[in-house]
Amino acid sequence: MIRLHHTGFVVKDIAAWEKNMLFENKIKEVIDPIQKAKLALYSNFSDSFIELIQPLEEDSFTMNALLKSGNHFNHFCYHVDSIEE
């Protein structure tokens, strides 16, 4: 079985974006040193989540995309029971 886990958005400022966003609860906010980004996860009145990604450094994986496109949809993440299937 496959199901949507979250929808990811790259944003310039999580706090500013959050003020204009409709969500149920903020689940978690962390700094990811590998991605060089701040990540925030929100419940969205369903069984999937919303993830905001704020690049923190010029060499962050998502910084070029932010500079090129501004705040934008970035990805869907799916949960699967078996990767082989």
mmCIF file of C-alpha atoms in Angstrom:
data_model
loop_
_atom_site.group_PDB
_atom_site.id
_atom_site.type_symbol
_atom_site.label_atom_id
_atom_site.label_comp_id
_atom_site.label_asym_id
_atom_site.label_seq_id
_atom_site.Cartn_x
_atom_site.Cartn_y
_atom_site.Cartn_z
ATOM 1 C CA MET A 1 0.000 0.000 0.000
ATOM 2 C CA ILE A 2 1.206 3.499 -0.772
ATOM 3 C CA ARG A 3 -0.008 6.688 0.934
ATOM 4 C CA LEU A 4 0.965 10.331 0.965
ATOM 5 C CA HIS A 5 3.054 11.152 4.046
ATOM 6 C CA HIS A 6 3.692 14.857 3.432
ATOM 7 C CA THR A 7 3.851 17.670 0.922
ATOM 8 C CA GLY A 8 7.054 19.735 1.075
ATOM 9 C CA PHE A 9 7.461 23.450 0.382
ATOM 10 C CA VAL A 10 10.692 25.460 0.219
ATOM 11 C CA VAL A 11 10.217 28.839 1.890
ATOM 12 C CA LYS A 12 12.374 31.834 2.706
ATOM 13 C CA ASP A 13 11.062 32.178 6.278
ATOM 14 C CA ILE A 14 9.113 29.485 8.113
ATOM 15 C CA ALA A 15 7.737 31.882 10.764
ATOM 16 C CA ALA A 16 6.398 34.289 8.124
ATOM 17 C CA TRP A 17 4.914 31.493 5.989
ATOM 18 C CA GLU A 18 3.293 29.866 9.043
ATOM 19 C CA LYS A 19 1.320 33.054 9.817
ATOM 20 C CA ASN A 20 -0.547 32.722 6.499
ATOM 21 C CA MET A 21 -0.934 28.957 6.487
ATOM 22 C CA LEU A 22 -3.960 26.918 7.548
ATOM 23 C CA PHE A 23 -2.872 23.928 9.643
ATOM 24 C CA GLU A 24 -4.075 21.885 12.597
ATOM 25 C CA ASN A 25 -0.922 21.560 14.759
ATOM 26 C CA LYS A 26 2.776 22.189 14.497
ATOM 27 C CA ILE A 27 4.299 18.756 15.115
ATOM 28 C CA LYS A 28 8.017 19.527 15.163
ATOM 29 C CA GLU A 29 10.669 22.027 14.092
ATOM 30 C CA VAL A 30 14.307 20.999 13.743
ATOM 31 C CA ILE A 31 17.585 22.127 12.232
ATOM 32 C CA ASP A 32 18.921 19.497 9.833
ATOM 33 C CA PRO A 33 22.718 19.879 9.575
ATOM 34 C CA ILE A 34 22.891 17.587 6.526
ATOM 35 C CA GLN A 35 20.397 19.628 4.489
ATOM 36 C CA LYS A 36 21.604 22.878 6.124
ATOM 37 C CA ALA A 37 17.968 23.809 6.595
ATOM 38 C CA LYS A 38 15.300 24.379 9.197
ATOM 39 C CA LEU A 39 12.423 21.906 8.794
ATOM 40 C CA ALA A 40 8.932 22.213 10.270
ATOM 41 C CA LEU A 41 6.179 19.592 10.129
ATOM 42 C CA TYR A 42 2.459 20.352 10.500
ATOM 43 C CA SER A 43 -0.699 18.257 10.653
ATOM 44 C CA ASN A 44 -3.236 19.388 8.068
ATOM 45 C CA PHE A 45 -6.645 17.994 9.107
ATOM 46 C CA SER A 46 -6.005 14.668 7.365
ATOM 47 C CA ASP A 47 -3.663 11.688 7.598
ATOM 48 C CA SER A 48 -0.867 13.502 5.752
ATOM 49 C CA PHE A 49 1.367 16.396 6.768
ATOM 50 C CA ILE A 50 2.856 19.641 5.442
ATOM 51 C CA GLU A 51 6.628 20.155 5.603
ATOM 52 C CA LEU A 52 8.265 23.574 5.323
ATOM 53 C CA ILE A 53 11.954 23.721 4.407
ATOM 54 C CA GLN A 54 13.930 26.905 5.055
ATOM 55 C CA PRO A 55 17.472 26.821 3.633
ATOM 56 C CA LEU A 56 19.948 28.290 6.130
ATOM 57 C CA GLU A 57 23.189 28.498 4.141
ATOM 58 C CA GLU A 58 24.221 29.403 0.607
ATOM 59 C CA ASP A 59 25.303 25.808 -0.073
ATOM 60 C CA SER A 60 22.088 24.274 1.276
ATOM 61 C CA PHE A 61 20.507 21.730 -1.108
ATOM 62 C CA THR A 62 17.421 23.911 -1.522
ATOM 63 C CA MET A 63 18.955 27.410 -1.617
ATOM 64 C CA ASN A 64 19.291 27.547 -5.427
ATOM 65 C CA ALA A 65 15.675 26.501 -5.850
ATOM 66 C CA LEU A 66 14.568 29.211 -3.405
ATOM 67 C CA LEU A 67 16.620 31.884 -5.171
ATOM 68 C CA LYS A 68 15.316 30.799 -8.588
ATOM 69 C CA SER A 69 11.639 30.214 -7.763
ATOM 70 C CA GLY A 70 10.932 31.896 -4.420
ATOM 71 C CA ASN A 71 8.564 30.132 -2.024
ATOM 72 C CA HIS A 72 7.289 27.056 -3.853
ATOM 73 C CA PHE A 73 6.049 23.481 -3.780
ATOM 74 C CA ASN A 74 9.040 21.121 -3.707
ATOM 75 C CA HIS A 75 8.011 17.483 -3.310
ATOM 76 C CA PHE A 76 5.579 14.777 -2.261
ATOM 77 C CA CYS A 77 6.820 12.132 0.179
ATOM 78 C CA TYR A 78 5.088 8.754 0.217
ATOM 79 C CA HIS A 79 4.965 5.993 2.804
ATOM 80 C CA VAL A 80 5.055 2.473 1.391
ATOM 81 C CA ASP A 81 4.670 -0.872 3.133
ATOM 82 C CA SER A 82 7.293 -2.510 0.935
ATOM 83 C CA ILE A 83 9.827 -0.769 -1.278
ATOM 84 C CA GLU A 84 10.210 -3.974 -3.316
ATOM 85 C CA GLU A 85 6.504 -4.029 -4.199
#
